[in-house]
CSV table of C-alpha atoms in Angstrom, one decimal:
chain,number,residue,atom,x,y,z
A,1,UNK,CA,-8.7,-10.9,21.8
A,2,UNK,CA,-8.8,-7.3,23.2
A,3,UNK,CA,-7.7,-8.5,26.6
A,4,UNK,CA,-4.8,-10.4,25.1
A,5,UNK,CA,-3.6,-7.4,23.1
A,6,UNK,CA,-3.7,-5.2,26.3
A,7,UNK,CA,-1.4,-7.8,27.9
A,8,UNK,CA,0.9,-7.5,24.9
A,9,UNK,CA,1.0,-3.7,25.2
A,10,UNK,CA,2.1,-4.0,28.8
A,11,UNK,CA,5.0,-6.2,27.9
A,12,UNK,CA,6.4,-4.0,25.1
A,13,UNK,CA,8.7,-1.0,25.3
A,14,UNK,CA,7.2,2.3,24.4
A,15,UNK,CA,7.3,3.3,20.8
A,16,UNK,CA,8.4,6.8,21.7
A,17,UNK,CA,11.6,5.3,23.1
A,18,UNK,CA,12.2,3.5,19.8
A,19,UNK,CA,12.0,6.7,17.8
A,20,UNK,CA,14.6,8.3,20.0
A,21,UNK,CA,17.1,5.4,19.6
A,22,UNK,CA,20.1,5.9,17.2
A,23,UNK,CA,22.2,3.3,15.5
A,24,UNK,CA,25.9,3.0,16.6
A,25,UNK,CA,28.5,1.2,14.6
A,26,UNK,CA,32.2,0.8,15.3
A,27,UNK,CA,34.8,1.1,12.5
A,28,UNK,CA,36.7,-2.0,11.6
A,29,UNK,CA,39.1,-3.1,9.0
A,30,UNK,CA,39.4,-6.4,7.3
A,31,UNK,CA,41.4,-7.9,4.4
A,32,UNK,CA,38.3,-9.2,2.8
A,33,UNK,CA,36.4,-7.2,0.2
A,34,UNK,CA,32.8,-6.3,1.0
A,35,UNK,CA,30.3,-8.2,-1.2
A,36,UNK,CA,26.7,-7.0,-1.2
A,37,UNK,CA,24.1,-9.6,0.0
A,38,UNK,CA,22.6,-11.3,-3.1
A,39,UNK,CA,19.4,-13.3,-2.9
A,40,UNK,CA,18.7,-16.4,-5.0
A,41,UNK,CA,16.5,-16.0,-8.1
A,42,UNK,CA,13.5,-18.2,-7.5
A,43,UNK,CA,11.9,-17.5,-10.8
A,44,UNK,CA,14.7,-18.5,-13.1
A,45,UNK,CA,14.1,-15.3,-15.0
A,46,UNK,CA,15.7,-12.6,-12.8
A,47,UNK,CA,12.5,-10.5,-12.8
A,48,UNK,CA,13.4,-6.8,-12.5
A,49,UNK,CA,11.4,-3.7,-11.6
A,50,UNK,CA,11.6,-0.7,-14.0
A,51,UNK,CA,9.8,2.5,-13.3
A,52,UNK,CA,7.2,4.1,-15.7
A,53,UNK,CA,9.5,6.9,-16.8
A,54,UNK,CA,10.4,5.3,-20.2
A,55,UNK,CA,6.7,5.4,-21.2
A,56,UNK,CA,6.3,8.9,-19.9
A,57,UNK,CA,9.2,10.0,-22.1
A,58,UNK,CA,8.1,7.8,-25.0
A,59,UNK,CA,11.4,5.9,-24.9
A,60,UNK,CA,9.8,2.5,-25.1
A,61,UNK,CA,7.5,1.2,-27.9
A,62,UNK,CA,4.2,0.1,-26.3
A,63,UNK,CA,4.2,-2.9,-28.7
A,64,UNK,CA,6.9,-4.5,-26.6
A,65,UNK,CA,4.5,-5.0,-23.7
A,66,UNK,CA,3.1,-8.5,-23.6
A,67,UNK,CA,0.4,-8.1,-20.8
A,68,UNK,CA,-1.1,-5.5,-18.4
A,69,UNK,CA,-2.3,-6.1,-14.9
A,70,UNK,CA,-3.9,-3.3,-13.0
A,71,UNK,CA,-5.5,-3.0,-9.6
A,72,UNK,CA,-8.5,-1.0,-8.4
A,73,UNK,CA,-10.7,-1.1,-5.3
A,74,UNK,CA,-13.8,1.1,-5.8
A,75,UNK,CA,-14.9,-0.1,-9.2
A,76,UNK,CA,-17.0,1.7,-11.7
A,77,UNK,CA,-19.5,-0.6,-13.4
A,78,UNK,CA,-18.8,0.9,-16.8
A,79,UNK,CA,-15.1,0.2,-16.5
A,80,UNK,CA,-15.1,-3.0,-14.5
A,81,UNK,CA,-11.9,-4.2,-16.2
A,82,UNK,CA,-10.1,-0.9,-15.8
A,83,UNK,CA,-6.8,-2.4,-16.9
A,84,UNK,CA,-8.2,-3.0,-20.4
A,85,UNK,CA,-10.0,0.4,-20.7
A,86,UNK,CA,-6.9,2.3,-19.4
A,87,UNK,CA,-4.6,0.4,-21.8
A,88,UNK,CA,-6.7,1.2,-24.8
A,89,UNK,CA,-7.1,4.9,-23.8
A,90,UNK,CA,-3.3,5.1,-23.2
A,91,UNK,CA,-2.6,3.9,-26.8
A,92,UNK,CA,-1.5,0.3,-26.1
A,93,UNK,CA,-2.1,-2.2,-28.8
A,94,UNK,CA,-5.6,-3.8,-28.8
A,95,UNK,CA,-3.7,-7.0,-29.2
A,96,UNK,CA,-2.3,-6.6,-25.7
A,97,UNK,CA,-4.4,-8.5,-23.1
A,98,UNK,CA,-5.2,-6.9,-19.8
A,99,UNK,CA,-7.0,-7.8,-16.6
A,100,UNK,CA,-7.9,-6.1,-13.3
A,101,UNK,CA,-7.2,-7.4,-9.8
A,102,UNK,CA,-8.6,-6.2,-6.5
A,103,UNK,CA,-7.2,-6.9,-3.1
A,104,UNK,CA,-8.0,-3.7,-1.2
A,105,UNK,CA,-5.0,-1.6,-0.3
A,106,UNK,CA,-2.6,-4.1,-1.7
A,107,UNK,CA,-4.1,-4.3,-5.2
A,108,UNK,CA,-1.1,-3.0,-7.1
A,109,UNK,CA,1.1,-5.3,-5.0
A,110,UNK,CA,-1.1,-8.1,-6.3
A,111,UNK,CA,-0.7,-6.7,-9.8
A,112,UNK,CA,3.1,-6.8,-9.6
A,113,UNK,CA,3.2,-10.3,-8.1
A,114,UNK,CA,0.7,-11.6,-10.6
A,115,UNK,CA,3.0,-10.3,-13.3
A,116,UNK,CA,6.0,-12.0,-11.7
A,117,UNK,CA,4.1,-15.3,-11.9
A,118,UNK,CA,3.4,-14.8,-15.6
A,119,UNK,CA,7.0,-14.1,-16.2
A,120,UNK,CA,8.3,-16.9,-14.1
A,121,UNK,CA,6.2,-19.4,-16.1
A,122,UNK,CA,7.6,-18.1,-19.3
A,123,UNK,CA,4.3,-16.9,-20.5
A,124,UNK,CA,5.4,-13.3,-21.0
A,125,UNK,CA,8.6,-11.2,-20.8
A,126,UNK,CA,7.4,-7.7,-20.3
A,127,UNK,CA,4.4,-6.6,-18.2
A,128,UNK,CA,2.9,-3.3,-17.0
A,129,UNK,CA,1.6,-3.5,-13.5
A,130,UNK,CA,-0.1,-0.8,-11.4
A,131,UNK,CA,-3.2,0.5,-9.8
A,132,UNK,CA,-5.7,3.4,-9.9
A,133,UNK,CA,-8.2,5.0,-7.6
A,134,UNK,CA,-10.6,7.9,-8.3
A,135,UNK,CA,-11.7,8.8,-4.8
A,136,UNK,CA,-13.2,12.2,-5.7
A,137,UNK,CA,-15.9,10.6,-7.9
A,138,UNK,CA,-16.9,7.3,-6.4
A,139,UNK,CA,-20.0,5.4,-7.6
A,140,UNK,CA,-23.1,6.1,-5.5
A,141,UNK,CA,-25.9,3.6,-5.8
A,142,UNK,CA,-29.7,3.9,-5.5
A,143,UNK,CA,-31.1,2.1,-2.5
A,144,UNK,CA,-31.8,-1.6,-2.8
A,145,UNK,CA,-35.5,-0.9,-2.7
A,146,UNK,CA,-35.2,1.6,-5.6
A,147,UNK,CA,-33.0,-0.7,-7.6
A,148,UNK,CA,-35.6,-3.5,-7.2
A,149,UNK,CA,-38.4,-1.2,-8.3
A,150,UNK,CA,-36.5,0.0,-11.3
A,151,UNK,CA,-35.7,-3.5,-12.5
A,152,UNK,CA,-39.3,-4.5,-12.2
A,153,UNK,CA,-40.4,-1.4,-14.0
A,154,UNK,CA,-38.1,-2.2,-16.8
A,155,UNK,CA,-39.8,-5.6,-17.2
A,156,UNK,CA,-43.3,-4.1,-17.0
A,157,UNK,CA,-45.2,-4.5,-20.3
A,158,UNK,CA,-47.9,-1.9,-20.0
A,159,UNK,CA,-48.2,1.7,-18.8
A,160,UNK,CA,-50.7,0.5,-16.1
A,161,UNK,CA,-48.1,-1.9,-14.7
A,162,UNK,CA,-45.5,0.8,-14.6
A,163,UNK,CA,-47.8,3.3,-12.9
A,164,UNK,CA,-48.8,0.7,-10.3
A,165,UNK,CA,-45.1,0.1,-9.5
A,166,UNK,CA,-44.5,3.9,-9.2
A,167,UNK,CA,-47.3,4.1,-6.7
A,168,UNK,CA,-45.3,1.9,-4.3
A,169,UNK,CA,-42.5,4.4,-4.0
A,170,UNK,CA,-41.8,5.6,-0.5
A,171,UNK,CA,-39.5,8.4,0.7
A,172,UNK,CA,-36.8,6.0,2.0
A,173,UNK,CA,-36.5,4.6,-1.5
A,174,UNK,CA,-34.5,7.8,-2.4
A,175,UNK,CA,-31.8,7.4,0.3
A,176,UNK,CA,-28.6,6.6,-1.6
A,177,UNK,CA,-26.1,4.0,-0.7
A,178,UNK,CA,-22.7,5.7,-0.2
A,179,UNK,CA,-19.5,3.6,-0.4
A,180,UNK,CA,-17.7,3.2,3.0
A,181,UNK,CA,-14.3,2.0,4.0
A,182,UNK,CA,-16.0,-0.7,6.1
A,183,UNK,CA,-15.7,-4.5,6.5
A,184,UNK,CA,-18.5,-6.5,4.9
A,185,UNK,CA,-18.0,-9.2,7.5
A,186,UNK,CA,-18.3,-7.0,10.5
A,187,UNK,CA,-19.8,-3.7,9.3
A,188,UNK,CA,-17.1,-1.8,11.1
A,189,UNK,CA,-15.2,1.0,9.4
A,190,UNK,CA,-11.5,0.7,9.1
A,191,UNK,CA,-11.0,3.8,11.2
A,192,UNK,CA,-13.0,2.4,14.1
A,193,UNK,CA,-11.0,-0.8,13.9
A,194,UNK,CA,-7.7,1.2,13.9
A,195,UNK,CA,-8.9,3.0,17.0
A,196,UNK,CA,-9.6,-0.3,18.8
A,197,UNK,CA,-6.3,-1.8,17.7
A,198,UNK,CA,-4.4,1.3,18.9
A,199,UNK,CA,-6.2,1.0,22.3
A,200,UNK,CA,-5.5,-2.7,22.6
A,201,UNK,CA,-1.8,-2.2,22.0
A,202,UNK,CA,-1.7,0.9,24.3
A,203,UNK,CA,-0.7,3.2,21.5
A,204,UNK,CA,-1.3,6.6,23.0
A,205,UNK,CA,-2.6,9.7,21.2
A,206,UNK,CA,0.8,11.3,21.7
A,207,UNK,CA,2.6,8.4,20.1
A,208,UNK,CA,0.3,8.5,17.2
A,209,UNK,CA,0.6,12.2,16.7
A,210,UNK,CA,4.4,12.0,17.0
A,211,UNK,CA,4.5,9.3,14.3
A,212,UNK,CA,2.2,11.3,12.0
A,213,UNK,CA,4.5,14.4,12.4
A,214,UNK,CA,7.5,12.2,11.7
A,215,UNK,CA,5.9,11.0,8.4
A,216,UNK,CA,5.0,14.5,7.2
A,217,UNK,CA,8.4,15.9,8.2
A,218,UNK,CA,10.4,13.2,6.4
A,219,UNK,CA,8.1,13.4,3.3
A,220,UNK,CA,8.7,17.2,3.2
A,221,UNK,CA,12.4,16.7,3.4
A,222,UNK,CA,12.4,14.1,0.7
A,223,UNK,CA,10.2,16.3,-1.5
A,224,UNK,CA,12.4,19.3,-1.1
A,225,UNK,CA,15.5,17.3,-1.9
A,226,UNK,CA,13.9,16.1,-5.2
A,227,UNK,CA,13.8,12.5,-4.2
A,228,UNK,CA,10.3,11.8,-5.5
A,229,UNK,CA,11.6,11.1,-9.0
A,230,UNK,CA,8.9,8.5,-9.5
A,231,UNK,CA,6.2,11.2,-10.0
A,232,UNK,CA,4.9,12.1,-13.4
A,233,UNK,CA,3.3,15.6,-13.8
A,234,UNK,CA,-0.4,15.3,-14.7
A,235,UNK,CA,-2.7,17.8,-16.5
A,236,UNK,CA,-6.3,17.6,-15.3
A,237,UNK,CA,-8.8,18.2,-18.0
A,238,UNK,CA,-10.4,21.6,-17.7
A,239,UNK,CA,-7.9,22.9,-15.2
A,240,UNK,CA,-5.1,25.2,-16.2
A,241,UNK,CA,-2.6,24.2,-13.5
A,242,UNK,CA,-0.5,21.0,-13.9
A,243,UNK,CA,-0.1,18.8,-10.9
A,244,UNK,CA,3.6,18.3,-10.3
A,245,UNK,CA,3.9,17.2,-6.7
A,246,UNK,CA,2.0,15.5,-3.9
A,247,UNK,CA,-0.2,18.2,-2.2
A,248,UNK,CA,-1.1,16.4,1.0
A,249,UNK,CA,2.3,16.9,2.8
A,250,UNK,CA,1.7,19.3,5.7
A,251,UNK,CA,4.2,19.7,8.5
A,252,UNK,CA,2.3,20.9,11.5
A,253,UNK,CA,3.2,21.2,15.2
A,254,UNK,CA,2.5,18.9,18.1
A,255,UNK,CA,0.3,21.5,19.6
A,256,UNK,CA,-1.9,21.8,16.5
A,257,UNK,CA,-2.2,18.0,16.2
A,258,UNK,CA,-3.2,17.7,19.8
A,259,UNK,CA,-6.2,20.0,19.2
A,260,UNK,CA,-7.8,17.8,16.7
A,261,UNK,CA,-10.9,15.8,17.8
A,262,UNK,CA,-11.3,12.0,17.4
A,263,UNK,CA,-12.5,11.1,13.9
A,264,UNK,CA,-14.2,7.7,14.6
A,265,UNK,CA,-14.6,6.7,18.3
A,266,UNK,CA,-16.0,9.8,19.9
A,267,UNK,CA,-15.2,11.4,22.3
A,268,UNK,CA,-12.4,9.2,23.6
A,269,UNK,CA,-10.8,7.7,20.5
A,270,UNK,CA,-7.2,8.5,19.5
A,271,UNK,CA,-7.4,8.3,15.7
A,272,UNK,CA,-7.8,11.8,14.1
A,273,UNK,CA,-7.7,13.3,10.6
A,274,UNK,CA,-4.0,14.0,11.1
A,275,UNK,CA,-2.8,10.6,12.3
A,276,UNK,CA,-4.8,8.7,9.6
A,277,UNK,CA,-3.9,8.4,5.9
A,278,UNK,CA,-6.0,10.7,3.8
A,279,UNK,CA,-7.9,9.4,0.7
A,280,UNK,CA,-6.9,10.9,-2.6
A,281,UNK,CA,-7.0,10.3,-6.4
A,282,UNK,CA,-4.0,8.6,-7.8
A,283,UNK,CA,-2.6,6.1,-10.3
A,284,UNK,CA,0.7,4.2,-10.5
A,285,UNK,CA,2.4,2.0,-13.0
A,286,UNK,CA,5.7,0.2,-13.4
A,287,UNK,CA,7.4,-2.1,-15.8
A,288,UNK,CA,8.4,-5.6,-14.7
A,289,UNK,CA,10.3,-7.9,-17.0
A,290,UNK,CA,13.1,-10.3,-17.3
A,291,UNK,CA,16.6,-8.7,-16.8
A,292,UNK,CA,17.5,-10.0,-20.2
A,293,UNK,CA,14.6,-8.1,-21.8
A,294,UNK,CA,15.3,-4.9,-20.0
A,295,UNK,CA,18.9,-4.9,-21.1
A,296,UNK,CA,17.8,-5.7,-24.7
A,297,UNK,CA,15.6,-2.6,-24.6
A,298,UNK,CA,18.4,-0.5,-23.2
A,299,UNK,CA,16.5,0.0,-19.9
A,300,UNK,CA,18.2,0.4,-16.5
A,301,UNK,CA,16.5,-1.8,-13.9
A,302,UNK,CA,15.8,-0.4,-10.5
A,303,UNK,CA,15.7,-3.6,-8.5
A,304,UNK,CA,15.3,-7.4,-8.6
A,305,UNK,CA,11.8,-8.6,-7.4
A,306,UNK,CA,13.1,-11.5,-5.3
A,307,UNK,CA,10.3,-12.9,-3.1
A,308,UNK,CA,6.8,-12.2,-1.7
A,309,UNK,CA,4.0,-13.7,0.2
A,310,UNK,CA,0.5,-12.8,1.4
A,311,UNK,CA,-1.1,-13.4,4.8
A,312,UNK,CA,-4.5,-13.2,6.3
A,313,UNK,CA,-5.8,-13.2,9.8
A,314,UNK,CA,-8.9,-12.3,12.0
A,315,UNK,CA,-10.6,-9.4,10.2
A,316,UNK,CA,-12.2,-8.1,13.4
A,317,UNK,CA,-9.5,-7.8,16.0
A,318,UNK,CA,-6.5,-8.1,13.8
A,319,UNK,CA,-7.6,-6.3,10.7
A,320,UNK,CA,-4.5,-4.2,10.3
A,321,UNK,CA,-1.8,-6.5,11.5
A,322,UNK,CA,-0.7,-7.7,8.1
A,323,UNK,CA,2.9,-6.5,8.4
A,324,UNK,CA,3.3,-8.1,11.8
A,325,UNK,CA,2.3,-11.4,10.3
A,326,UNK,CA,4.0,-11.0,6.9
A,327,UNK,CA,7.4,-9.7,7.9
A,328,UNK,CA,8.7,-12.5,10.1
A,329,UNK,CA,7.3,-15.1,7.7
A,330,UNK,CA,8.9,-13.6,4.6
A,331,UNK,CA,12.3,-13.2,6.3
A,332,UNK,CA,12.2,-16.7,7.6
A,333,UNK,CA,11.3,-17.9,4.1
A,334,UNK,CA,14.3,-16.0,2.6
A,335,UNK,CA,16.7,-17.0,5.3
A,336,UNK,CA,17.2,-13.4,6.5
A,337,UNK,CA,17.0,-11.4,9.7
A,338,UNK,CA,15.9,-7.9,10.4
A,339,UNK,CA,19.5,-6.8,10.3
A,340,UNK,CA,19.8,-7.8,6.6
A,341,UNK,CA,17.2,-5.2,5.6
A,342,UNK,CA,18.5,-1.8,4.6
A,343,UNK,CA,15.2,-0.2,3.7
A,344,UNK,CA,11.8,-0.7,5.2
A,345,UNK,CA,8.7,0.7,3.3
A,346,UNK,CA,5.6,-0.1,5.3
A,347,UNK,CA,2.1,1.2,4.4
A,348,UNK,CA,0.9,3.8,6.9
A,349,UNK,CA,-2.9,3.3,7.0
A,350,UNK,CA,-3.0,4.9,10.4
A,351,UNK,CA,-0.3,5.9,12.9
A,352,UNK,CA,-1.9,3.7,15.5
A,353,UNK,CA,-1.8,0.8,13.1
A,354,UNK,CA,2.0,1.3,12.5
A,355,UNK,CA,2.6,1.5,16.3
A,356,UNK,CA,0.5,-1.6,17.0
A,357,UNK,CA,2.4,-3.6,14.4
A,358,UNK,CA,5.8,-2.5,15.9
A,359,UNK,CA,4.6,-3.4,19.4
A,360,UNK,CA,3.3,-6.7,18.2
A,361,UNK,CA,6.7,-7.6,16.6
A,362,UNK,CA,8.4,-6.6,19.9
A,363,UNK,CA,6.0,-8.7,22.1
A,364,UNK,CA,6.9,-12.1,23.4
A,365,UNK,CA,3.3,-12.8,24.0
A,366,UNK,CA,2.1,-11.9,20.5
A,367,UNK,CA,5.0,-13.6,18.7
A,368,UNK,CA,4.7,-16.8,20.7
A,369,UNK,CA,0.9,-17.1,20.7
A,370,UNK,CA,0.0,-15.7,17.2
A,371,UNK,CA,3.2,-16.1,15.1
A,372,UNK,CA,4.4,-19.4,16.6
A,373,UNK,CA,7.8,-18.0,17.4
A,374,UNK,CA,9.9,-18.9,20.4
A,375,UNK,CA,10.4,-15.3,21.4
A,376,UNK,CA,9.6,-11.8,20.2
A,377,UNK,CA,10.7,-10.9,16.7
A,378,UNK,CA,12.0,-7.5,17.7
A,379,UNK,CA,11.7,-4.0,16.4
A,380,UNK,CA,13.2,-2.9,13.0
A,381,UNK,CA,15.8,-0.2,12.9
A,382,UNK,CA,13.7,3.0,12.8
A,383,UNK,CA,16.5,4.9,11.1
A,384,UNK,CA,15.8,2.8,8.0
A,385,UNK,CA,12.0,2.9,8.4
A,386,UNK,CA,9.9,5.0,5.9
A,387,UNK,CA,12.6,7.6,5.6
A,388,UNK,CA,10.7,9.5,2.9
A,389,UNK,CA,7.4,9.5,4.8
A,390,UNK,CA,4.5,7.3,3.8
A,391,UNK,CA,0.8,7.1,3.2
A,392,UNK,CA,0.0,9.3,6.2
A,393,UNK,CA,1.8,12.2,4.5
A,394,UNK,CA,1.9,11.3,0.8
A,395,UNK,CA,-1.7,10.0,0.6
A,396,UNK,CA,-3.3,6.7,0.0
A,397,UNK,CA,-5.1,6.1,-3.4
A,398,UNK,CA,-6.0,2.6,-2.4
A,399,UNK,CA,-4.9,0.5,-5.4
A,400,UNK,CA,-2.0,2.7,-6.4
A,401,UNK,CA,-0.1,2.6,-3.2
A,402,UNK,CA,1.7,-0.7,-3.7
A,403,UNK,CA,3.7,0.5,-6.7
A,404,UNK,CA,4.7,3.7,-4.8
A,405,UNK,CA,6.0,1.5,-1.9
A,406,UNK,CA,8.1,-0.6,-4.3
A,407,UNK,CA,9.5,2.5,-6.2
A,408,UNK,CA,10.4,4.3,-3.0
A,409,UNK,CA,12.2,1.1,-1.8
A,410,UNK,CA,14.2,0.8,-5.0
A,411,UNK,CA,15.2,4.5,-5.0
A,412,UNK,CA,16.0,4.6,-1.3
A,413,UNK,CA,18.3,1.6,-1.7
A,414,UNK,CA,20.3,3.7,-4.2
A,415,UNK,CA,20.3,7.0,-2.2
A,416,UNK,CA,21.0,5.3,1.1
A,417,UNK,CA,23.5,2.8,-0.4
A,418,UNK,CA,21.5,-0.2,0.7
A,419,UNK,CA,21.1,-3.7,-0.8
A,420,UNK,CA,17.9,-5.3,0.4
A,421,UNK,CA,14.5,-3.6,0.9
A,422,UNK,CA,11.3,-4.9,2.4
A,423,UNK,CA,7.8,-3.7,1.5
A,424,UNK,CA,4.8,-4.6,3.7
A,425,UNK,CA,1.2,-3.5,3.9
A,426,UNK,CA,-2.1,-4.3,5.6
A,427,UNK,CA,-5.4,-4.5,3.7
A,428,UNK,CA,-9.1,-4.8,4.3
A,429,UNK,CA,-10.4,-8.2,5.0
A,430,UNK,CA,-7.6,-8.8,7.5
A,431,UNK,CA,-5.0,-9.5,4.8
A,432,UNK,CA,-1.5,-8.3,4.1
A,433,UNK,CA,1.6,-8.6,1.8
A,434,UNK,CA,5.3,-8.6,2.3
A,435,UNK,CA,7.8,-8.3,-0.6
A,436,UNK,CA,11.6,-8.4,-0.9
A,437,UNK,CA,13.5,-6.3,-3.3
A,438,UNK,CA,17.2,-6.3,-4.1
A,439,UNK,CA,19.0,-3.3,-5.5
A,440,UNK,CA,20.1,-3.8,-9.1
A,441,UNK,CA,23.9,-3.2,-9.6
A,442,UNK,CA,23.0,-0.7,-12.5
A,443,UNK,CA,20.2,1.1,-10.6
A,444,UNK,CA,20.0,4.8,-10.2
A,445,UNK,CA,17.5,7.0,-8.3
A,446,UNK,CA,16.6,9.3,-11.1
């Protein structure tokens, strides 16, 4: 597979060239009135996306929520169904059912699409979907040997039996098991896989650093312009200061980025702390409901949730290629082309992963041999790509990222006067998601 990907890299244009391209359009006049592209409603319910602001401002009674779906990745045993525990803690009715989903980095995408299915079947009308990750306090387990001994000690009936078990303890019993962002099937960390993928697609260190700088620069511009209206200030218990904005956005220089050492494949790797997404605490939530229900409640929808699909591929050599597989498949399913998309929001796990996906889509070899296409799919318009930065600059609280991608898509469609947006993301296990959103005629970006 690695050899094939190197061949792909040699047949694709450089990513740096794509960044430098600009879109040109001639002015034309016509007697026909422009009509925005509308997608068919496949659910029969016109499922719409509403942000979480009505709850933050207590404008919506929690009793109207029929169901809650929440995602998480690194689970705490005490709150294995975090959706239910969070709902009760937040004051939702104890009559409101809730369940938790997990699908790695696309867990809140799964929460949203699960909610869409429940609405489409007529089971419910209004659902809260989201995700949460608490990376600063992850569960750390005892070693397997220690766990086994503790369980046997718990079953021991006499003091003598317990003392005999204690006498078997060895120093290595005390070595903890730390959670790692690694594949169970291969044992490889995601960062190491990203480094291999970048190398296979000939994504240079310079290209990766340039993309990371682009992400941080665009995120800083969007933040300064007040575009991140989906954020809700949060007061941390025991801390005086209220968190009001993302604190991972750092616009550096090319020279500073070039000085960083490889983080995974040492000493020759190209993935560094700066061109990889950083792990952070975070939570997200959105309302999804029928358009009829939203209007009855006096809510202004952000977007229609029109279509989606999930993909999976080889978790060893193609772990992070979910977008390259999902984007062409979803557009074909919806009868669209890349030119129909006004806003691209793609999860930035690593700069090298983004570049590899772009090169894969622009490769005849990859598209013919792995996607079953007749020719290369092509490269999306980079002037419409992650224009407010992404996970590289904003952060990646695993299960919360999907809602952020959807909300940025909806708000960007308003501010950039677009109609259709596409969300795509890769995930552990060699999986991925692609979603289509359509701007609602009453949407605003506030």
